[in-house]
mmCIF file with all atom_site columns, C-alpha atoms in Angstrom:
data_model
loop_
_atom_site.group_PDB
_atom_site.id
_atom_site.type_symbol
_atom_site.label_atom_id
_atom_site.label_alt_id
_atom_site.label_comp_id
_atom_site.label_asym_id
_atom_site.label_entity_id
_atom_site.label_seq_id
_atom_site.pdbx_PDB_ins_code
_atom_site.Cartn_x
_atom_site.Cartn_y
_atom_site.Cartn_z
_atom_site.occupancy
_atom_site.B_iso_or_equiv
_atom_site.pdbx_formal_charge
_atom_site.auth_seq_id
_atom_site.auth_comp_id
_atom_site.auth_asym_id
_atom_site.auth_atom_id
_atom_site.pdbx_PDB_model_num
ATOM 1   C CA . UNK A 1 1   ? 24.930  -40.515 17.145  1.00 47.00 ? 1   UNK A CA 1
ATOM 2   C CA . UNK A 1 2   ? 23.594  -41.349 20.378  1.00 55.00 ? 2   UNK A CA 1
ATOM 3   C CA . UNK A 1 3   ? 20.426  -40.213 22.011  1.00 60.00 ? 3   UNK A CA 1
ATOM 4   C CA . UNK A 1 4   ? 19.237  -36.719 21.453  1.00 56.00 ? 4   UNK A CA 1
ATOM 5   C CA . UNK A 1 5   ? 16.562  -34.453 22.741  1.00 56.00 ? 5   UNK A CA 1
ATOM 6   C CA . UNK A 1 6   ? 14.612  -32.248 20.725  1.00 50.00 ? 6   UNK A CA 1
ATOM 7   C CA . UNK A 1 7   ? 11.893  -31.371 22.508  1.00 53.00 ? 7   UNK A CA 1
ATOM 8   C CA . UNK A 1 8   ? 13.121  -27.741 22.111  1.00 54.00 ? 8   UNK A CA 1
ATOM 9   C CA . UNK A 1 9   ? 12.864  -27.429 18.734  1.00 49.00 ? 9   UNK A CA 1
ATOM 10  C CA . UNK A 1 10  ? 10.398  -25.023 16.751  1.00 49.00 ? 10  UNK A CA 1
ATOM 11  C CA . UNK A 1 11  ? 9.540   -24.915 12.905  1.00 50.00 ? 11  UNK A CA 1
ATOM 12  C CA . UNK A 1 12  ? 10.426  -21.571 11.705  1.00 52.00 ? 12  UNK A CA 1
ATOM 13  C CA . UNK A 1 13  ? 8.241   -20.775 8.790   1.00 56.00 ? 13  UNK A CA 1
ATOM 14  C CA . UNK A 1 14  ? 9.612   -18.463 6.031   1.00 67.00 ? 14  UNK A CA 1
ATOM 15  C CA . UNK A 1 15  ? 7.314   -15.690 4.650   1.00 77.00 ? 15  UNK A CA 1
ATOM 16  C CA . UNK A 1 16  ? 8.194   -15.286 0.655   1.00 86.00 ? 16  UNK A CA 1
ATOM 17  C CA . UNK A 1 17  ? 7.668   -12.365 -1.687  1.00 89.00 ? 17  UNK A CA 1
ATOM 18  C CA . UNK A 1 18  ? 5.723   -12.542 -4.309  1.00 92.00 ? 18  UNK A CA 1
ATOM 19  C CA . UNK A 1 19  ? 5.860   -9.232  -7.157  1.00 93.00 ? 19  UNK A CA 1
ATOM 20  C CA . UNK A 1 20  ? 3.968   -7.874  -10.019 1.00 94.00 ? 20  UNK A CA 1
ATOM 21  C CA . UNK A 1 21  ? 6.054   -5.909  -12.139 1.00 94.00 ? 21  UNK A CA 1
ATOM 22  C CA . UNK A 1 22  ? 6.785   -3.832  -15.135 1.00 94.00 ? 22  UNK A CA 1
ATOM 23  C CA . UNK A 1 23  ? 10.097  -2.598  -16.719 1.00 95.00 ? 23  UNK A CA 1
ATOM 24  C CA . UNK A 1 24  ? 11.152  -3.343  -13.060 1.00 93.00 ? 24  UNK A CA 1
ATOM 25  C CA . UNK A 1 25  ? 8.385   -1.083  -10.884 1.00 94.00 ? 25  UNK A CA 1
ATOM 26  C CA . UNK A 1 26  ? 6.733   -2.937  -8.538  1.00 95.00 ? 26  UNK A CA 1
ATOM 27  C CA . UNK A 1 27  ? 2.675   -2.611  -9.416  1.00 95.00 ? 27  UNK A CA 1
ATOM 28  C CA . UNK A 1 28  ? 1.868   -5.231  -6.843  1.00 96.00 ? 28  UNK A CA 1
ATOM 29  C CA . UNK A 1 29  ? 3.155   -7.048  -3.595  1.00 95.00 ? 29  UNK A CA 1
ATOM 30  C CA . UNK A 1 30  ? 2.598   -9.694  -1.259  1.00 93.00 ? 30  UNK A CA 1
ATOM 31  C CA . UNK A 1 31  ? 4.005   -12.161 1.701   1.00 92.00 ? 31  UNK A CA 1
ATOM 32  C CA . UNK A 1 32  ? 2.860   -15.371 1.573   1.00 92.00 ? 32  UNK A CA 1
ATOM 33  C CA . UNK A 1 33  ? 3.981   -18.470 3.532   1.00 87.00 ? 33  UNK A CA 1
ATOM 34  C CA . UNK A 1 34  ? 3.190   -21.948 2.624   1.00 88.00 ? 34  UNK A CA 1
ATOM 35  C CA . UNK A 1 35  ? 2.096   -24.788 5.173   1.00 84.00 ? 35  UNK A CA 1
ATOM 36  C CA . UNK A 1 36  ? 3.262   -27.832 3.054   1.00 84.00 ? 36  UNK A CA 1
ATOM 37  C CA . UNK A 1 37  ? 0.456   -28.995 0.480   1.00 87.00 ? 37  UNK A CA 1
ATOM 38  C CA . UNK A 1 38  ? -2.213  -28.216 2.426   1.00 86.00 ? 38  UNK A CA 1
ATOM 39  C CA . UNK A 1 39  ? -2.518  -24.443 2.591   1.00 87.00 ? 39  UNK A CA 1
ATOM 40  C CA . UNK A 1 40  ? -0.849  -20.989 1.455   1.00 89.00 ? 40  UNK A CA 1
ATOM 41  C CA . UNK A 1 41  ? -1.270  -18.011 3.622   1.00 89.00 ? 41  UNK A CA 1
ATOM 42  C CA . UNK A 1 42  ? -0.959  -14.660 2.123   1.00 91.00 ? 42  UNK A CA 1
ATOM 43  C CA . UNK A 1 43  ? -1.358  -11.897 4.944   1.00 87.00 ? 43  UNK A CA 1
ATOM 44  C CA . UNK A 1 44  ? -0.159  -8.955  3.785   1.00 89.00 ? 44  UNK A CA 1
ATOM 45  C CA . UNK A 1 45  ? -1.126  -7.561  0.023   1.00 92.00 ? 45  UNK A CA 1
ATOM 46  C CA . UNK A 1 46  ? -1.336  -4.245  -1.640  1.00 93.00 ? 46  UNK A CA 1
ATOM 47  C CA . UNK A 1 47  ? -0.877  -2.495  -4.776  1.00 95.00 ? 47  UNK A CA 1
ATOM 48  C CA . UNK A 1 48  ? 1.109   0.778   -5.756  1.00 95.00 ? 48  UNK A CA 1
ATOM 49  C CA . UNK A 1 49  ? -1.785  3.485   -5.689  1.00 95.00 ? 49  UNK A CA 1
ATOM 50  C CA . UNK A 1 50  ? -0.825  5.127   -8.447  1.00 95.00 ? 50  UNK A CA 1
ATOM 51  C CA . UNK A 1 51  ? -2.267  1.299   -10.115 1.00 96.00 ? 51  UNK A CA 1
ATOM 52  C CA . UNK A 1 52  ? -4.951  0.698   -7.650  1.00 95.00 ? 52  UNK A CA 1
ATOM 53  C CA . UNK A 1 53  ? -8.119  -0.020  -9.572  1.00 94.00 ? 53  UNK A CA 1
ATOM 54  C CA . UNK A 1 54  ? -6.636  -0.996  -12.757 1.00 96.00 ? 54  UNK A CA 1
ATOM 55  C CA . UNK A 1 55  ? -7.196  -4.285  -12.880 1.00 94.00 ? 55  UNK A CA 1
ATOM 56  C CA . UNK A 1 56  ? -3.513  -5.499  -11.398 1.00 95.00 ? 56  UNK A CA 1
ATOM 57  C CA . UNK A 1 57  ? -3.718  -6.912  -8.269  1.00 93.00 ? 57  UNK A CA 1
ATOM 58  C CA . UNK A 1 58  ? -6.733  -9.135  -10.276 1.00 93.00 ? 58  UNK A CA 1
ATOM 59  C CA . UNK A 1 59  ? -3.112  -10.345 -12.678 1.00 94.00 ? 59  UNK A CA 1
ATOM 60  C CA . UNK A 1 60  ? -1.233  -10.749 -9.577  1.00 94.00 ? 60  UNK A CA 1
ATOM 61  C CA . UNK A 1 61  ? -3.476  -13.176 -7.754  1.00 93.00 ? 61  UNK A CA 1
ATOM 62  C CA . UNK A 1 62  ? -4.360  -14.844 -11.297 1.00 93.00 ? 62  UNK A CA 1
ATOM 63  C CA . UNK A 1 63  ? -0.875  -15.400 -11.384 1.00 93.00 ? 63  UNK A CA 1
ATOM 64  C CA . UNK A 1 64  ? -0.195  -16.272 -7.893  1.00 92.00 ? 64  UNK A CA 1
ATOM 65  C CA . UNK A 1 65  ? -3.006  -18.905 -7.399  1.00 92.00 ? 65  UNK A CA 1
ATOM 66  C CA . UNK A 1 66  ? -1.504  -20.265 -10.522 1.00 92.00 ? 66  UNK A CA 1
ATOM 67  C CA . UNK A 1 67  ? 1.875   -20.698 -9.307  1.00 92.00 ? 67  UNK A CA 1
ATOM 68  C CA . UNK A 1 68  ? 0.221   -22.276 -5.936  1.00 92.00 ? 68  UNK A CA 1
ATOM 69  C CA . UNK A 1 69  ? -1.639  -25.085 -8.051  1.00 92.00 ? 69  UNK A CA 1
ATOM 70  C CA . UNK A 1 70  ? 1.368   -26.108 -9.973  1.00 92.00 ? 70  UNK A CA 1
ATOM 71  C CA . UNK A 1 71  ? 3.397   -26.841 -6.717  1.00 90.00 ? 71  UNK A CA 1
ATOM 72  C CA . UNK A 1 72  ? 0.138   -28.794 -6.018  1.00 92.00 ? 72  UNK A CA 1
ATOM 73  C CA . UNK A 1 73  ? -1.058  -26.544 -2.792  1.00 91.00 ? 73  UNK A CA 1
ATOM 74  C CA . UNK A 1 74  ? -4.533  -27.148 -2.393  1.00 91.00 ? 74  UNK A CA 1
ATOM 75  C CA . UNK A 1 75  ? -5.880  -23.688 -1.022  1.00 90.00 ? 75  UNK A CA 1
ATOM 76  C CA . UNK A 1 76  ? -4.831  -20.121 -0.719  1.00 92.00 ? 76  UNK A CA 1
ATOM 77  C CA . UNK A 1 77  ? -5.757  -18.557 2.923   1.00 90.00 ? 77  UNK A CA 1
ATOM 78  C CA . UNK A 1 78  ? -6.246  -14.919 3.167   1.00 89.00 ? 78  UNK A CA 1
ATOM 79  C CA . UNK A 1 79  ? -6.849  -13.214 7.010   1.00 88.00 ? 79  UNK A CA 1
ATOM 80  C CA . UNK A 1 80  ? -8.929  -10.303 6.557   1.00 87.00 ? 80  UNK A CA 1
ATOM 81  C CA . UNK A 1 81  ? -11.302 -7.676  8.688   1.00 87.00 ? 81  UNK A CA 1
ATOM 82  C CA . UNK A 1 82  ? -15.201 -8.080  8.457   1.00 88.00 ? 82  UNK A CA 1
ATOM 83  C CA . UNK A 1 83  ? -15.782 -4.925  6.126   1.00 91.00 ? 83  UNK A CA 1
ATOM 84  C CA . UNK A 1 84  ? -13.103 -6.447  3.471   1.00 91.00 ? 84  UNK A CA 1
ATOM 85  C CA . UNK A 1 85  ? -15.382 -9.919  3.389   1.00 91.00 ? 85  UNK A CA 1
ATOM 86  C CA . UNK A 1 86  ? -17.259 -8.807  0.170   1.00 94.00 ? 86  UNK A CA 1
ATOM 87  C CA . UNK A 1 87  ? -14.428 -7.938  -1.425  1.00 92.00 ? 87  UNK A CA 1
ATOM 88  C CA . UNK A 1 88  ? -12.491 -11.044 -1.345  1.00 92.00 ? 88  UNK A CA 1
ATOM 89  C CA . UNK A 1 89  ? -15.825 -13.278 -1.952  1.00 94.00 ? 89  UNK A CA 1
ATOM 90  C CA . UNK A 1 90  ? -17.568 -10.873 -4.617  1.00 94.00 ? 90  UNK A CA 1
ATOM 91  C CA . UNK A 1 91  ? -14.835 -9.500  -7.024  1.00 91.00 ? 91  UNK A CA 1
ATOM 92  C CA . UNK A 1 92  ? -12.116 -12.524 -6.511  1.00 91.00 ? 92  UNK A CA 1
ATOM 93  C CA . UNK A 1 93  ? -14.170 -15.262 -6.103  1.00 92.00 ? 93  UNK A CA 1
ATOM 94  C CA . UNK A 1 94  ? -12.900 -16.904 -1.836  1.00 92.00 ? 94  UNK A CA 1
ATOM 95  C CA . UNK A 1 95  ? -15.210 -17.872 0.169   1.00 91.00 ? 95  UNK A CA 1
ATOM 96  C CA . UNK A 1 96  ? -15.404 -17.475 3.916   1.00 89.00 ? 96  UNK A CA 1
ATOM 97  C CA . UNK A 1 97  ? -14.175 -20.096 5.766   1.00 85.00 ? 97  UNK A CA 1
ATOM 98  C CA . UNK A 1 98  ? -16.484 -21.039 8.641   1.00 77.00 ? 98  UNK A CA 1
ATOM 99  C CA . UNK A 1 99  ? -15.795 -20.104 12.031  1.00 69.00 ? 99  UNK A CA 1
ATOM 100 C CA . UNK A 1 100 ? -15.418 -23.522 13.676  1.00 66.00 ? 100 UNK A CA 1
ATOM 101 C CA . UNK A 1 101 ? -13.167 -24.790 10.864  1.00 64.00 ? 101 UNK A CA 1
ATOM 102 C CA . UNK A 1 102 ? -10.724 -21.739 11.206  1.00 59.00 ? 102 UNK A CA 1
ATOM 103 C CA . UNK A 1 103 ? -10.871 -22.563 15.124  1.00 57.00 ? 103 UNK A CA 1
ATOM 104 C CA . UNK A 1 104 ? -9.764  -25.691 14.106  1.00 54.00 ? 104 UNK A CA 1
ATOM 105 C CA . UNK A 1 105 ? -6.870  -24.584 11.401  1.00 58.00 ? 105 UNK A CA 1
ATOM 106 C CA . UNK A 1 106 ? -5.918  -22.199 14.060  1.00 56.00 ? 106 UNK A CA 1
ATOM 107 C CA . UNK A 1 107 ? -5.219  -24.236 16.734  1.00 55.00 ? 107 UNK A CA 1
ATOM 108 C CA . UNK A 1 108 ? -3.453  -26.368 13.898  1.00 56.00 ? 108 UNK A CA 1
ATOM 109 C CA . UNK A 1 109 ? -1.386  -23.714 12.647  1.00 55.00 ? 109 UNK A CA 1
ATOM 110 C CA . UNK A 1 110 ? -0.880  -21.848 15.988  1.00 52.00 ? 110 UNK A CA 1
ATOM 111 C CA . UNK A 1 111 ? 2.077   -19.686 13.618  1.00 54.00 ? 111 UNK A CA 1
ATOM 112 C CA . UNK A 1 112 ? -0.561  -18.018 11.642  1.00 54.00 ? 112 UNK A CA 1
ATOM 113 C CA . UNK A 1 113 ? -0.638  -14.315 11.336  1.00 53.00 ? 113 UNK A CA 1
ATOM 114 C CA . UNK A 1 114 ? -4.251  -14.407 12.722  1.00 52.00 ? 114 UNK A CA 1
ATOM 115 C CA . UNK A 1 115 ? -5.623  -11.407 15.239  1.00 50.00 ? 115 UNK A CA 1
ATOM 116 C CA . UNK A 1 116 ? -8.441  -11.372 16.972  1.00 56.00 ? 116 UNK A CA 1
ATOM 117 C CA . UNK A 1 117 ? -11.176 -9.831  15.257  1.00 59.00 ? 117 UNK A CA 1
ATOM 118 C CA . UNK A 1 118 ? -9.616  -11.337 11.913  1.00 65.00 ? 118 UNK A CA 1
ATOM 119 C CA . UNK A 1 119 ? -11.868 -13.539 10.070  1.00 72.00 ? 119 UNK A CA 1
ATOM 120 C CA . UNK A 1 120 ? -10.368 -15.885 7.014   1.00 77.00 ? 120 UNK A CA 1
ATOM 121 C CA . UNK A 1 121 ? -11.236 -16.081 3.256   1.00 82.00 ? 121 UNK A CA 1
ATOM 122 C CA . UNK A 1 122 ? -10.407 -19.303 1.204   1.00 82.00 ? 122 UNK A CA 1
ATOM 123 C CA . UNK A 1 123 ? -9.623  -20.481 -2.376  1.00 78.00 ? 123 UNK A CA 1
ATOM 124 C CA . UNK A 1 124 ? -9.496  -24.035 -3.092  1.00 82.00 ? 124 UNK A CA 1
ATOM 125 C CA . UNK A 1 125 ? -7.974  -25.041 -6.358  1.00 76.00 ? 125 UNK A CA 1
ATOM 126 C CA . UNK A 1 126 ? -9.195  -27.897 -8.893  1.00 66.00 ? 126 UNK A CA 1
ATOM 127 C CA . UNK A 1 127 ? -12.877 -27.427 -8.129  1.00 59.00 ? 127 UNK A CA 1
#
């Protein structure tokens, strides 16, 4: 095969859908990507407003962080603005991860879909 040179290559990481539905309407959405067993990253959410405050996206990420433990991926990352915080930590249970350890997981993970400004919210499974 000889000697080859891949100093030029780059991971590509796929972002996944993951869907709520019923009788085939989607209630609830979102793209996650996975970073091996380590992490899950799940940027982008939302549910249909029409279903908004009923309780679905609360199935959905039941669901979801279900699925995640199973394929034995030990934490689900979410980015998220300041004001959205409380959400995340009071009515689905993450925690916010401290700002020198998401330095550290972004310099890590340069691919992230971090912003500045963004903070991060964790979920660690089996505790």
């Amino acid at each position: 095969m000889g000697s080859s040179d891949f100093s030029e290559v780059y991971t590509a990481l796929l972002a996944i859908a993951a869907l709520l539905t019923i009788d085939s309407k989607v209630i609830s959405a979102g793209m996650f990507r996975v970073f091996g067993c380590e992490f899950a990253e799940l940027p982008f959410v939302a549910t249909s407003r029409s279903n908004q405050g009923k309780g679905f996206f609360q199935v959905f990420l039941v669901c979801f962080e279900r699925l995640l433990s199973n394929l034995k991926i030990k934490k689900l990352v979410i980015p998220t603005a300041d004001d959205a915080i409380p959400m995340w930590t009071n009515k689905f249970g993450f925690k916010k991860i401290p700002l020198k350890m998401a330095d550290h997981c972004r310099k890590k993970k340069s691919d992230l879909g971090l912003l500045d400004g963004i903070k991060q919210v964790e979920i660690i499974f089996g505790k």
